[in-house]
Amino acid sequence: MIQIKDITKKYPKAEQYALDKVSLEIGTGEAFGILGPNGAGKTTLMSIITTLSRPSSGNIFVDGELITRKRNDIKRKLSFVTQHISIRKDMTVREVMELSGRLSGMSGRLIREKCDQLLEYTDLSDKSKNCARGLSGGQQRKLMIARALLSDPEILVLDEPTVGLDPHARRKIWDMLINLKLRGMTLLLTTHYIEEAENVCDRVAFINKGKVSDVDTPFKMINDLGKYAADVFEENETHSYFFPEIQDAEEFVSSTDKMIRIRETTLEDVFLNKMGEGLGREA
Ligand SMILES: Nc1ncnc2c1ncn2[C@@H]1O[C@H](COP(=O)(O)OP(=O)(O)OP(=O)(O)O)[C@@H](O)[C@H]1O
Ligand SMILES: [Mg+2]
């Protein structure tokens, strides 16, 4: 279990807090998504959880242990896939994996075994002798995930794992993540693709300007807003109205002659509503 308690972070010379009293609990084996606009504080939180940076105040516990006190244990338990591609482009795929294995103290035999398995798992086996520079963006992301899995982590932290990928490549990564979750791994991820969180995550938290506003399952969030949405094009904008039952949405449609589309509400609707920047509003 990851317990995040009252974490604040203020960067030197910054006027505002990047994180402002963030508290969250992520259960073992849970897939947890952190959603928020640019600059919300997601990467800052990930880098504190992975001990790459220190909070200004507050504590984080993993399985009851304070992470700053048990840094080596935490490093063994947890792997981080960063937002920016961080692989040596002049190395081959296999060399990238081997270097990481050696740095985490694995034996040559174990590295070779796990490397074969993971490159196969991430569809990179036939690229193992290619330079990382020659991989597509999606393949580079997959290589970062394969590398993060080399040490058999209990917790995988991913900061925007599918940014810039085409829909097929993105879905392949979703399937990988769902698979890892089914094998009991704890997943903590950030994404701007709300659909990604809806597909992969058991629970999500919304974060804005360093503060967490909502934490719940996508299902509960969608239900609370209203399972059905009616999109109305009015005054040169699309406005979405939300209803608990489809009959309510249909009644609304029959009461107006405007152009309306009824559909199921998504987590993205909830996000846009909560973040206050969306076009949606409740009926
Ligand atoms: N090294 C740094 N020094 C100073 N300020 C920083 C630093 N890193 C981040 N910030 C500031 O902290 C705030 C949170 O940034 P952070 O990178 O955590 O946001 P984010 O939610 O990951 O955004 P994005 O979705 O764009 O990746 C921003 O206001 C940012 O400008
Ligand atoms: Mg970020």
PDB file of C-alpha atoms and ligand atoms in Angstrom:
ATOM      1  CA  MET A   1       0.000   0.000   0.000  1.00  0.00           C
ATOM      2  CA  ILE A   2       1.170   3.517  -0.798  1.00  0.00           C
ATOM      3  CA  GLN A   3       0.151   6.201   1.697  1.00  0.00           C
ATOM      4  CA  ILE A   4       0.711   9.782   0.645  1.00  0.00           C
ATOM      5  CA  LYS A   5       0.261  12.086   3.621  1.00  0.00           C
ATOM      6  CA  ASP A   6      -0.021  15.860   3.390  1.00  0.00           C
ATOM      7  CA  ILE A   7       2.643  16.263   0.719  1.00  0.00           C
ATOM      8  CA  THR A   8       3.515  19.812  -0.217  1.00  0.00           C
ATOM      9  CA  LYS A   9       6.164  20.898  -2.681  1.00  0.00           C
ATOM     10  CA  LYS A  10       7.372  24.368  -3.432  1.00  0.00           C
ATOM     11  CA  TYR A  11      10.150  24.708  -5.993  1.00  0.00           C
ATOM     12  CA  PRO A  12      12.817  27.301  -5.215  1.00  0.00           C
ATOM     13  CA  LYS A  13      11.738  30.770  -6.345  1.00  0.00           C
ATOM     14  CA  ALA A  14       8.251  29.515  -7.275  1.00  0.00           C
ATOM     15  CA  GLU A  15       5.374  31.628  -6.031  1.00  0.00           C
ATOM     16  CA  GLN A  16       2.871  28.827  -5.796  1.00  0.00           C
ATOM     17  CA  TYR A  17       2.943  25.364  -4.367  1.00  0.00           C
ATOM     18  CA  ALA A  18       3.393  22.662  -7.030  1.00  0.00           C
ATOM     19  CA  LEU A  19       1.701  20.325  -4.513  1.00  0.00           C
ATOM     20  CA  ASP A  20      -0.510  21.545  -1.715  1.00  0.00           C
ATOM     21  CA  LYS A  21      -1.292  19.051   1.070  1.00  0.00           C
ATOM     22  CA  VAL A  22      -1.843  16.053  -1.187  1.00  0.00           C
ATOM     23  CA  SER A  23      -3.066  12.936   0.633  1.00  0.00           C
ATOM     24  CA  LEU A  24      -3.940   9.683  -1.120  1.00  0.00           C
ATOM     25  CA  GLU A  25      -3.973   5.964  -0.401  1.00  0.00           C
ATOM     26  CA  ILE A  26      -3.300   3.439  -3.127  1.00  0.00           C
ATOM     27  CA  GLY A  27      -4.034  -0.179  -2.291  1.00  0.00           C
ATOM     28  CA  THR A  28      -1.756  -3.097  -3.111  1.00  0.00           C
ATOM     29  CA  GLY A  29      -2.720  -4.467  -6.522  1.00  0.00           C
ATOM     30  CA  GLU A  30      -4.747  -1.393  -7.351  1.00  0.00           C
ATOM     31  CA  ALA A  31      -4.468   0.515 -10.641  1.00  0.00           C
ATOM     32  CA  PHE A  32      -4.684   4.170  -9.721  1.00  0.00           C
ATOM     33  CA  GLY A  33      -4.802   7.112 -12.139  1.00  0.00           C
ATOM     34  CA  ILE A  34      -3.852  10.713 -11.465  1.00  0.00           C
ATOM     35  CA  LEU A  35      -5.555  13.105 -13.853  1.00  0.00           C
ATOM     36  CA  GLY A  36      -5.070  16.827 -14.163  1.00  0.00           C
ATOM     37  CA  PRO A  37      -4.265  19.603 -16.619  1.00  0.00           C
ATOM     38  CA  ASN A  38      -0.739  20.708 -17.612  1.00  0.00           C
ATOM     39  CA  GLY A  39       1.163  22.015 -14.625  1.00  0.00           C
ATOM     40  CA  ALA A  40      -1.224  20.411 -12.105  1.00  0.00           C
ATOM     41  CA  GLY A  41       1.614  18.709 -10.223  1.00  0.00           C
ATOM     42  CA  LYS A  42       1.391  15.138 -11.523  1.00  0.00           C
ATOM     43  CA  THR A  43       5.046  14.690 -12.481  1.00  0.00           C
ATOM     44  CA  THR A  44       6.121  16.408  -9.271  1.00  0.00           C
ATOM     45  CA  LEU A  45       4.089  13.899  -7.242  1.00  0.00           C
ATOM     46  CA  MET A  46       5.452  10.934  -9.230  1.00  0.00           C
ATOM     47  CA  SER A  47       9.024  12.076  -8.738  1.00  0.00           C
ATOM     48  CA  ILE A  48       8.491  12.398  -4.982  1.00  0.00           C
ATOM     49  CA  ILE A  49       6.878   8.947  -4.739  1.00  0.00           C
ATOM     50  CA  THR A  50       9.804   7.457  -6.659  1.00  0.00           C
ATOM     51  CA  THR A  51      12.282   9.281  -4.349  1.00  0.00           C
ATOM     52  CA  LEU A  52      13.784  11.283  -7.236  1.00  0.00           C
ATOM     53  CA  SER A  53      12.829  14.497  -5.528  1.00  0.00           C
ATOM     54  CA  ARG A  54      12.032  15.520  -1.975  1.00  0.00           C
ATOM     55  CA  PRO A  55       8.803  17.066  -0.748  1.00  0.00           C
ATOM     56  CA  SER A  56       8.861  20.388   1.134  1.00  0.00           C
ATOM     57  CA  SER A  57       6.764  18.675   3.802  1.00  0.00           C
ATOM     58  CA  GLY A  58       4.696  15.540   4.319  1.00  0.00           C
ATOM     59  CA  ASN A  59       5.461  11.836   4.216  1.00  0.00           C
ATOM     60  CA  ILE A  60       5.036   8.871   1.934  1.00  0.00           C
ATOM     61  CA  PHE A  61       4.861   5.317   3.217  1.00  0.00           C
ATOM     62  CA  VAL A  62       5.120   2.166   1.109  1.00  0.00           C
ATOM     63  CA  ASP A  63       3.913  -0.918   2.963  1.00  0.00           C
ATOM     64  CA  GLY A  64       4.187   1.047   6.190  1.00  0.00           C
ATOM     65  CA  GLU A  65       7.791   2.138   5.650  1.00  0.00           C
ATOM     66  CA  LEU A  66       8.761   5.776   5.272  1.00  0.00           C
ATOM     67  CA  ILE A  67      10.249   5.943   1.766  1.00  0.00           C
ATOM     68  CA  THR A  68      12.997   8.390   2.634  1.00  0.00           C
ATOM     69  CA  ARG A  69      14.223   6.022   5.346  1.00  0.00           C
ATOM     70  CA  LYS A  70      14.075   2.864   3.237  1.00  0.00           C
ATOM     71  CA  ARG A  71      15.200   4.285  -0.066  1.00  0.00           C
ATOM     72  CA  ASN A  72      16.982   1.136  -1.262  1.00  0.00           C
ATOM     73  CA  ASP A  73      14.054  -1.120  -0.371  1.00  0.00           C
ATOM     74  CA  ILE A  74      11.707   1.225  -2.193  1.00  0.00           C
ATOM     75  CA  LYS A  75      13.962   1.261  -5.253  1.00  0.00           C
ATOM     76  CA  ARG A  76      13.796  -2.527  -5.351  1.00  0.00           C
ATOM     77  CA  LYS A  77      10.027  -2.589  -5.051  1.00  0.00           C
ATOM     78  CA  LEU A  78       9.188   0.194  -7.418  1.00  0.00           C
ATOM     79  CA  SER A  79       9.958   1.069 -11.039  1.00  0.00           C
ATOM     80  CA  PHE A  80       9.337   4.380 -12.743  1.00  0.00           C
ATOM     81  CA  VAL A  81       8.536   5.009 -16.395  1.00  0.00           C
ATOM     82  CA  THR A  82       9.196   8.717 -16.862  1.00  0.00           C
ATOM     83  CA  GLN A  83       7.169  11.168 -18.933  1.00  0.00           C
ATOM     84  CA  HIS A  84      10.101  11.923 -21.216  1.00  0.00           C
ATOM     85  CA  ILE A  85      11.878   9.208 -23.197  1.00  0.00           C
ATOM     86  CA  SER A  86      14.961   8.413 -21.168  1.00  0.00           C
ATOM     87  CA  ILE A  87      16.896   5.743 -23.025  1.00  0.00           C
ATOM     88  CA  ARG A  88      20.349   5.914 -24.532  1.00  0.00           C
ATOM     89  CA  LYS A  89      19.609   6.189 -28.231  1.00  0.00           C
ATOM     90  CA  ASP A  90      23.084   4.959 -29.235  1.00  0.00           C
ATOM     91  CA  MET A  91      22.576   1.598 -27.515  1.00  0.00           C
ATOM     92  CA  THR A  92      20.769  -1.386 -28.960  1.00  0.00           C
ATOM     93  CA  VAL A  93      17.492  -2.466 -27.410  1.00  0.00           C
ATOM     94  CA  ARG A  94      19.203  -5.400 -25.710  1.00  0.00           C
ATOM     95  CA  GLU A  95      22.027  -3.221 -24.404  1.00  0.00           C
ATOM     96  CA  VAL A  96      19.501  -0.801 -22.868  1.00  0.00           C
ATOM     97  CA  MET A  97      17.931  -3.724 -21.025  1.00  0.00           C
ATOM     98  CA  GLU A  98      21.252  -5.294 -20.002  1.00  0.00           C
ATOM     99  CA  LEU A  99      22.648  -2.058 -18.623  1.00  0.00           C
ATOM    100  CA  SER A 100      19.575  -1.563 -16.492  1.00  0.00           C
ATOM    101  CA  GLY A 101      19.772  -5.164 -15.222  1.00  0.00           C
ATOM    102  CA  ARG A 102      23.436  -4.766 -14.298  1.00  0.00           C
ATOM    103  CA  LEU A 103      22.725  -1.483 -12.514  1.00  0.00           C
ATOM    104  CA  SER A 104      20.128  -3.214 -10.385  1.00  0.00           C
ATOM    105  CA  GLY A 105      22.593  -5.984  -9.525  1.00  0.00           C
ATOM    106  CA  MET A 106      21.010  -8.849 -11.453  1.00  0.00           C
ATOM    107  CA  SER A 107      23.097 -11.821 -12.606  1.00  0.00           C
ATOM    108  CA  GLY A 108      23.976 -12.132 -16.295  1.00  0.00           C
ATOM    109  CA  ARG A 109      21.888 -15.288 -16.633  1.00  0.00           C
ATOM    110  CA  LEU A 110      18.823 -13.730 -15.027  1.00  0.00           C
ATOM    111  CA  ILE A 111      19.190 -10.614 -17.188  1.00  0.00           C
ATOM    112  CA  ARG A 112      19.301 -12.722 -20.370  1.00  0.00           C
ATOM    113  CA  GLU A 113      16.269 -14.765 -19.327  1.00  0.00           C
ATOM    114  CA  LYS A 114      14.137 -11.808 -18.282  1.00  0.00           C
ATOM    115  CA  CYS A 115      15.291  -9.772 -21.249  1.00  0.00           C
ATOM    116  CA  ASP A 116      14.090 -12.424 -23.725  1.00  0.00           C
ATOM    117  CA  GLN A 117      10.760 -12.710 -21.897  1.00  0.00           C
ATOM    118  CA  LEU A 118      10.151  -8.978 -21.699  1.00  0.00           C
ATOM    119  CA  LEU A 119      11.192  -8.167 -25.265  1.00  0.00           C
ATOM    120  CA  GLU A 120       8.804 -10.863 -26.406  1.00  0.00           C
ATOM    121  CA  TYR A 121       6.076  -9.488 -24.119  1.00  0.00           C
ATOM    122  CA  THR A 122       6.524  -5.987 -25.561  1.00  0.00           C
ATOM    123  CA  ASP A 123       6.794  -7.174 -29.209  1.00  0.00           C
ATOM    124  CA  LEU A 124      10.388  -5.988 -29.415  1.00  0.00           C
ATOM    125  CA  SER A 125      12.180  -9.348 -29.880  1.00  0.00           C
ATOM    126  CA  ASP A 126      12.940  -8.734 -33.546  1.00  0.00           C
ATOM    127  CA  LYS A 127      14.324  -5.293 -32.703  1.00  0.00           C
ATOM    128  CA  SER A 128      16.711  -6.463 -29.998  1.00  0.00           C
ATOM    129  CA  LYS A 129      19.827  -5.753 -32.088  1.00  0.00           C
ATOM    130  CA  ASN A 130      18.545  -2.418 -33.401  1.00  0.00           C
ATOM    131  CA  CYS A 131      19.727   0.881 -32.054  1.00  0.00           C
ATOM    132  CA  ALA A 132      17.104   2.536 -29.823  1.00  0.00           C
ATOM    133  CA  ARG A 133      17.378   5.567 -32.096  1.00  0.00           C
ATOM    134  CA  GLY A 134      15.787   3.541 -34.881  1.00  0.00           C
ATOM    135  CA  LEU A 135      12.663   2.630 -32.886  1.00  0.00           C
ATOM    136  CA  SER A 136       9.346   4.399 -33.359  1.00  0.00           C
ATOM    137  CA  GLY A 137       7.961   6.495 -30.497  1.00  0.00           C
ATOM    138  CA  GLY A 138       5.648   3.659 -29.466  1.00  0.00           C
ATOM    139  CA  GLN A 139       8.474   1.114 -29.525  1.00  0.00           C
ATOM    140  CA  GLN A 140      10.632   3.413 -27.389  1.00  0.00           C
ATOM    141  CA  ARG A 141       7.799   3.689 -24.837  1.00  0.00           C
ATOM    142  CA  LYS A 142       7.427  -0.084 -24.830  1.00  0.00           C
ATOM    143  CA  LEU A 143      11.172  -0.442 -24.294  1.00  0.00           C
ATOM    144  CA  MET A 144      10.920   1.889 -21.293  1.00  0.00           C
ATOM    145  CA  ILE A 145       8.150  -0.294 -19.869  1.00  0.00           C
ATOM    146  CA  ALA A 146      10.126  -3.487 -20.590  1.00  0.00           C
ATOM    147  CA  ARG A 147      13.147  -1.979 -18.828  1.00  0.00           C
ATOM    148  CA  ALA A 148      11.040  -0.970 -15.849  1.00  0.00           C
ATOM    149  CA  LEU A 149       9.713  -4.532 -15.549  1.00  0.00           C
ATOM    150  CA  LEU A 150      13.171  -6.125 -15.585  1.00  0.00           C
ATOM    151  CA  SER A 151      13.573  -5.923 -11.820  1.00  0.00           C
ATOM    152  CA  ASP A 152      10.136  -7.530 -11.208  1.00  0.00           C
ATOM    153  CA  PRO A 153       8.739  -4.519  -9.356  1.00  0.00           C
ATOM    154  CA  GLU A 154       5.724  -4.750  -7.068  1.00  0.00           C
ATOM    155  CA  ILE A 155       4.775  -1.205  -7.994  1.00  0.00           C
ATOM    156  CA  LEU A 156       4.978   0.337 -11.442  1.00  0.00           C
ATOM    157  CA  VAL A 157       4.712   4.127 -11.675  1.00  0.00           C
ATOM    158  CA  LEU A 158       4.060   5.487 -15.173  1.00  0.00           C
ATOM    159  CA  ASP A 159       4.023   9.173 -16.058  1.00  0.00           C
ATOM    160  CA  GLU A 160       2.017   9.572 -19.277  1.00  0.00           C
ATOM    161  CA  PRO A 161       2.969   6.174 -20.690  1.00  0.00           C
ATOM    162  CA  THR A 162       1.151   6.555 -24.006  1.00  0.00           C
ATOM    163  CA  VAL A 163       1.715  10.196 -24.881  1.00  0.00           C
ATOM    164  CA  GLY A 164       1.977  10.688 -28.629  1.00  0.00           C
ATOM    165  CA  LEU A 165       1.126   7.100 -29.541  1.00  0.00           C
ATOM    166  CA  ASP A 166      -1.349   6.086 -32.220  1.00  0.00           C
ATOM    167  CA  PRO A 167      -4.600   4.430 -31.074  1.00  0.00           C
ATOM    168  CA  HIS A 168      -3.376   0.884 -31.784  1.00  0.00           C
ATOM    169  CA  ALA A 169      -0.086   1.325 -29.948  1.00  0.00           C
ATOM    170  CA  ARG A 170      -1.919   2.988 -27.049  1.00  0.00           C
ATOM    171  CA  ARG A 171      -4.370   0.118 -26.743  1.00  0.00           C
ATOM    172  CA  LYS A 172      -1.538  -2.398 -26.781  1.00  0.00           C
ATOM    173  CA  ILE A 173      -0.004  -0.626 -23.812  1.00  0.00           C
ATOM    174  CA  TRP A 174      -3.392  -0.566 -22.056  1.00  0.00           C
ATOM    175  CA  ASP A 175      -3.611  -4.339 -22.510  1.00  0.00           C
ATOM    176  CA  MET A 176      -0.098  -4.735 -21.102  1.00  0.00           C
ATOM    177  CA  LEU A 177      -1.037  -2.645 -18.083  1.00  0.00           C
ATOM    178  CA  ILE A 178      -4.299  -4.546 -17.509  1.00  0.00           C
ATOM    179  CA  ASN A 179      -2.305  -7.770 -17.719  1.00  0.00           C
ATOM    180  CA  LEU A 180       0.186  -6.541 -15.122  1.00  0.00           C
ATOM    181  CA  LYS A 181      -2.680  -5.508 -12.849  1.00  0.00           C
ATOM    182  CA  LEU A 182      -4.235  -8.966 -13.186  1.00  0.00           C
ATOM    183  CA  ARG A 183      -0.875 -10.407 -12.113  1.00  0.00           C
ATOM    184  CA  GLY A 184      -1.133  -8.380  -8.909  1.00  0.00           C
ATOM    185  CA  MET A 185       1.113  -5.435  -9.687  1.00  0.00           C
ATOM    186  CA  THR A 186       0.223  -2.053  -8.200  1.00  0.00           C
ATOM    187  CA  LEU A 187      -0.010   0.562 -10.944  1.00  0.00           C
ATOM    188  CA  LEU A 188       0.124   4.288 -10.484  1.00  0.00           C
ATOM    189  CA  LEU A 189      -0.176   6.314 -13.653  1.00  0.00           C
ATOM    190  CA  THR A 190      -0.827   9.778 -14.956  1.00  0.00           C
ATOM    191  CA  THR A 191      -2.391  10.484 -18.306  1.00  0.00           C
ATOM    192  CA  HIS A 192      -4.074  13.182 -20.336  1.00  0.00           C
ATOM    193  CA  TYR A 193      -6.049  10.492 -22.133  1.00  0.00           C
ATOM    194  CA  ILE A 194      -8.997  10.193 -19.803  1.00  0.00           C
ATOM    195  CA  GLU A 195     -10.206   7.157 -21.733  1.00  0.00           C
ATOM    196  CA  GLU A 196      -6.946   5.462 -20.748  1.00  0.00           C
ATOM    197  CA  ALA A 197      -7.708   5.911 -17.059  1.00  0.00           C
ATOM    198  CA  GLU A 198     -11.286   4.752 -17.606  1.00  0.00           C
ATOM    199  CA  ASN A 199     -10.006   1.572 -19.254  1.00  0.00           C
ATOM    200  CA  VAL A 200      -7.090   0.728 -17.009  1.00  0.00           C
ATOM    201  CA  CYS A 201      -7.675   2.262 -13.569  1.00  0.00           C
ATOM    202  CA  ASP A 202      -9.737   0.984 -10.642  1.00  0.00           C
ATOM    203  CA  ARG A 203      -9.771   4.473  -9.124  1.00  0.00           C
ATOM    204  CA  VAL A 204      -8.718   7.920 -10.219  1.00  0.00           C
ATOM    205  CA  ALA A 205      -7.857  11.193  -8.522  1.00  0.00           C
ATOM    206  CA  PHE A 206      -8.280  14.621 -10.073  1.00  0.00           C
ATOM    207  CA  ILE A 207      -5.529  17.086  -9.325  1.00  0.00           C
ATOM    208  CA  ASN A 208      -5.443  20.772 -10.210  1.00  0.00           C
ATOM    209  CA  LYS A 209      -3.020  23.479  -9.124  1.00  0.00           C
ATOM    210  CA  GLY A 210      -1.393  21.070  -6.710  1.00  0.00           C
ATOM    211  CA  LYS A 211      -4.585  20.064  -4.921  1.00  0.00           C
ATOM    212  CA  VAL A 212      -6.495  16.801  -5.138  1.00  0.00           C
ATOM    213  CA  SER A 213     -10.206  17.455  -5.572  1.00  0.00           C
ATOM    214  CA  ASP A 214     -11.871  14.080  -6.147  1.00  0.00           C
ATOM    215  CA  VAL A 215     -10.940  10.453  -5.654  1.00  0.00           C
ATOM    216  CA  ASP A 216     -13.233   7.627  -6.739  1.00  0.00           C
ATOM    217  CA  THR A 217     -13.914   4.827  -9.201  1.00  0.00           C
ATOM    218  CA  PRO A 218     -14.668   5.973 -12.755  1.00  0.00           C
ATOM    219  CA  PHE A 219     -18.027   4.163 -12.439  1.00  0.00           C
ATOM    220  CA  LYS A 220     -19.075   6.114  -9.340  1.00  0.00           C
ATOM    221  CA  MET A 221     -17.905   9.430 -10.800  1.00  0.00           C
ATOM    222  CA  ILE A 222     -19.883   8.842 -13.994  1.00  0.00           C
ATOM    223  CA  ASN A 223     -22.960   7.729 -12.038  1.00  0.00           C
ATOM    224  CA  ASP A 224     -22.781  10.797  -9.827  1.00  0.00           C
ATOM    225  CA  LEU A 225     -22.736  13.108 -12.851  1.00  0.00           C
ATOM    226  CA  GLY A 226     -25.488  11.155 -14.649  1.00  0.00           C
ATOM    227  CA  LYS A 227     -25.016   8.091 -16.837  1.00  0.00           C
ATOM    228  CA  TYR A 228     -26.496   9.736 -19.930  1.00  0.00           C
ATOM    229  CA  ALA A 229     -25.407  12.885 -21.688  1.00  0.00           C
ATOM    230  CA  ALA A 230     -27.318  15.042 -24.156  1.00  0.00           C
ATOM    231  CA  ASP A 231     -25.062  17.236 -26.295  1.00  0.00           C
ATOM    232  CA  VAL A 232     -26.844  20.347 -27.501  1.00  0.00           C
ATOM    233  CA  PHE A 233     -25.332  22.678 -30.056  1.00  0.00           C
ATOM    234  CA  GLU A 234     -26.433  26.129 -28.972  1.00  0.00           C
ATOM    235  CA  GLU A 235     -24.954  29.598 -29.218  1.00  0.00           C
ATOM    236  CA  ASN A 236     -22.074  28.258 -31.346  1.00  0.00           C
ATOM    237  CA  GLU A 237     -21.004  25.833 -28.635  1.00  0.00           C
ATOM    238  CA  THR A 238     -21.766  22.290 -27.643  1.00  0.00           C
ATOM    239  CA  HIS A 239     -23.256  22.110 -24.160  1.00  0.00           C
ATOM    240  CA  SER A 240     -23.647  18.756 -22.438  1.00  0.00           C
ATOM    241  CA  TYR A 241     -26.485  18.040 -20.036  1.00  0.00           C
ATOM    242  CA  PHE A 242     -26.411  14.971 -17.822  1.00  0.00           C
ATOM    243  CA  PHE A 243     -29.217  12.675 -16.708  1.00  0.00           C
ATOM    244  CA  PRO A 244     -29.458   9.659 -14.408  1.00  0.00           C
ATOM    245  CA  GLU A 245     -31.729   7.686 -16.779  1.00  0.00           C
ATOM    246  CA  ILE A 246     -32.062   7.547 -20.548  1.00  0.00           C
ATOM    247  CA  GLN A 247     -35.775   8.392 -20.276  1.00  0.00           C
ATOM    248  CA  ASP A 248     -34.860  11.708 -18.639  1.00  0.00           C
ATOM    249  CA  ALA A 249     -32.502  12.486 -21.523  1.00  0.00           C
ATOM    250  CA  GLU A 250     -35.180  11.552 -24.073  1.00  0.00           C
ATOM    251  CA  GLU A 251     -37.734  13.736 -22.319  1.00  0.00           C
ATOM    252  CA  PHE A 252     -35.259  16.615 -22.508  1.00  0.00           C
ATOM    253  CA  VAL A 253     -34.786  15.980 -26.250  1.00  0.00           C
ATOM    254  CA  SER A 254     -38.527  16.002 -26.911  1.00  0.00           C
ATOM    255  CA  SER A 255     -38.868  19.338 -25.114  1.00  0.00           C
ATOM    256  CA  THR A 256     -36.674  21.194 -27.610  1.00  0.00           C
ATOM    257  CA  ASP A 257     -36.164  21.442 -31.354  1.00  0.00           C
ATOM    258  CA  LYS A 258     -32.401  21.980 -31.101  1.00  0.00           C
ATOM    259  CA  MET A 259     -29.830  19.595 -32.557  1.00  0.00           C
ATOM    260  CA  ILE A 260     -29.200  17.030 -29.824  1.00  0.00           C
ATOM    261  CA  ARG A 261     -27.219  13.827 -29.517  1.00  0.00           C
ATOM    262  CA  ILE A 262     -27.792  11.421 -26.650  1.00  0.00           C
ATOM    263  CA  ARG A 263     -24.879   9.228 -25.559  1.00  0.00           C
ATOM    264  CA  GLU A 264     -23.386   7.562 -22.518  1.00  0.00           C
ATOM    265  CA  THR A 265     -21.451   9.804 -20.148  1.00  0.00           C
ATOM    266  CA  THR A 266     -17.677   9.252 -20.054  1.00  0.00           C
ATOM    267  CA  LEU A 267     -15.029   9.946 -17.446  1.00  0.00           C
ATOM    268  CA  GLU A 268     -13.857  12.751 -19.708  1.00  0.00           C
ATOM    269  CA  ASP A 269     -17.214  14.502 -19.147  1.00  0.00           C
ATOM    270  CA  VAL A 270     -16.643  14.227 -15.394  1.00  0.00           C
ATOM    271  CA  PHE A 271     -13.106  15.559 -15.783  1.00  0.00           C
ATOM    272  CA  LEU A 272     -14.201  18.539 -17.895  1.00  0.00           C
ATOM    273  CA  ASN A 273     -16.960  19.366 -15.432  1.00  0.00           C
ATOM    274  CA  LYS A 274     -14.798  19.116 -12.327  1.00  0.00           C
ATOM    275  CA  MET A 275     -11.902  20.997 -13.832  1.00  0.00           C
ATOM    276  CA  GLY A 276     -14.268  23.828 -14.704  1.00  0.00           C
ATOM    277  CA  GLU A 277     -12.765  24.307 -18.133  1.00  0.00           C
ATOM    278  CA  GLY A 278     -15.113  22.073 -20.054  1.00  0.00           C
ATOM    279  CA  LEU A 279     -18.116  23.015 -22.010  1.00  0.00           C
ATOM    280  CA  GLY A 280     -20.344  20.706 -20.041  1.00  0.00           C
ATOM    281  CA  ARG A 281     -22.769  21.722 -17.352  1.00  0.00           C
ATOM    282  CA  GLU A 282     -25.337  19.820 -15.404  1.00  0.00           C
ATOM    283  CA  ALA A 283     -28.982  19.997 -16.336  1.00  0.00           C
TER     284      ALA A 283
HETATM  285  N1  LIG B   1      12.122  21.756 -11.645  1.00  0.00           N
HETATM  286  C1  LIG B   1      11.170  22.681 -11.489  1.00  0.00           C
HETATM  287  N2  LIG B   1      11.480  23.918 -11.021  1.00  0.00           N
HETATM  288  C2  LIG B   1      10.529  24.850 -10.835  1.00  0.00           C
HETATM  289  N3  LIG B   1       9.221  24.653 -11.036  1.00  0.00           N
HETATM  290  C3  LIG B   1       8.849  23.445 -11.481  1.00  0.00           C
HETATM  291  C4  LIG B   1       9.795  22.395 -11.735  1.00  0.00           C
HETATM  292  N4  LIG B   1       9.140  21.298 -12.174  1.00  0.00           N
HETATM  293  C5  LIG B   1       7.835  21.658 -12.195  1.00  0.00           C
HETATM  294  N5  LIG B   1       7.658  22.922 -11.801  1.00  0.00           N
HETATM  295  C6  LIG B   1       6.359  23.640 -11.661  1.00  0.00           C
HETATM  296  O1  LIG B   1       5.541  22.875 -10.805  1.00  0.00           O
HETATM  297  C7  LIG B   1       4.197  22.835 -11.302  1.00  0.00           C
HETATM  298  C8  LIG B   1       3.784  21.391 -11.517  1.00  0.00           C
HETATM  299  O2  LIG B   1       4.556  20.840 -12.574  1.00  0.00           O
HETATM  300  P1  LIG B   1       4.455  19.313 -13.001  1.00  0.00           P
HETATM  301  O3  LIG B   1       5.524  19.042 -14.000  1.00  0.00           O
HETATM  302  O4  LIG B   1       4.422  18.480 -11.785  1.00  0.00           O
HETATM  303  O5  LIG B   1       3.009  19.295 -13.718  1.00  0.00           O
HETATM  304  P2  LIG B   1       2.291  18.123 -14.511  1.00  0.00           P
HETATM  305  O6  LIG B   1       0.937  17.958 -13.893  1.00  0.00           O
HETATM  306  O7  LIG B   1       3.148  16.944 -14.606  1.00  0.00           O
HETATM  307  O8  LIG B   1       2.098  18.799 -15.964  1.00  0.00           O
HETATM  308  P3  LIG B   1       2.100  18.105 -17.426  1.00  0.00           P
HETATM  309  O9  LIG B   1       0.724  17.546 -17.621  1.00  0.00           O
HETATM  310  O10 LIG B   1       2.334  19.269 -18.332  1.00  0.00           O
HETATM  311  O11 LIG B   1       3.180  17.092 -17.477  1.00  0.00           O
HETATM  312  C9  LIG B   1       4.182  23.698 -12.568  1.00  0.00           C
HETATM  313  O12 LIG B   1       3.719  24.974 -12.215  1.00  0.00           O
HETATM  314  C10 LIG B   1       5.624  23.726 -12.989  1.00  0.00           C
HETATM  315  O13 LIG B   1       5.907  24.937 -13.653  1.00  0.00           O
HETATM  316 MG    MG B   2       3.984  15.892 -16.161  1.00  0.00          MG
END
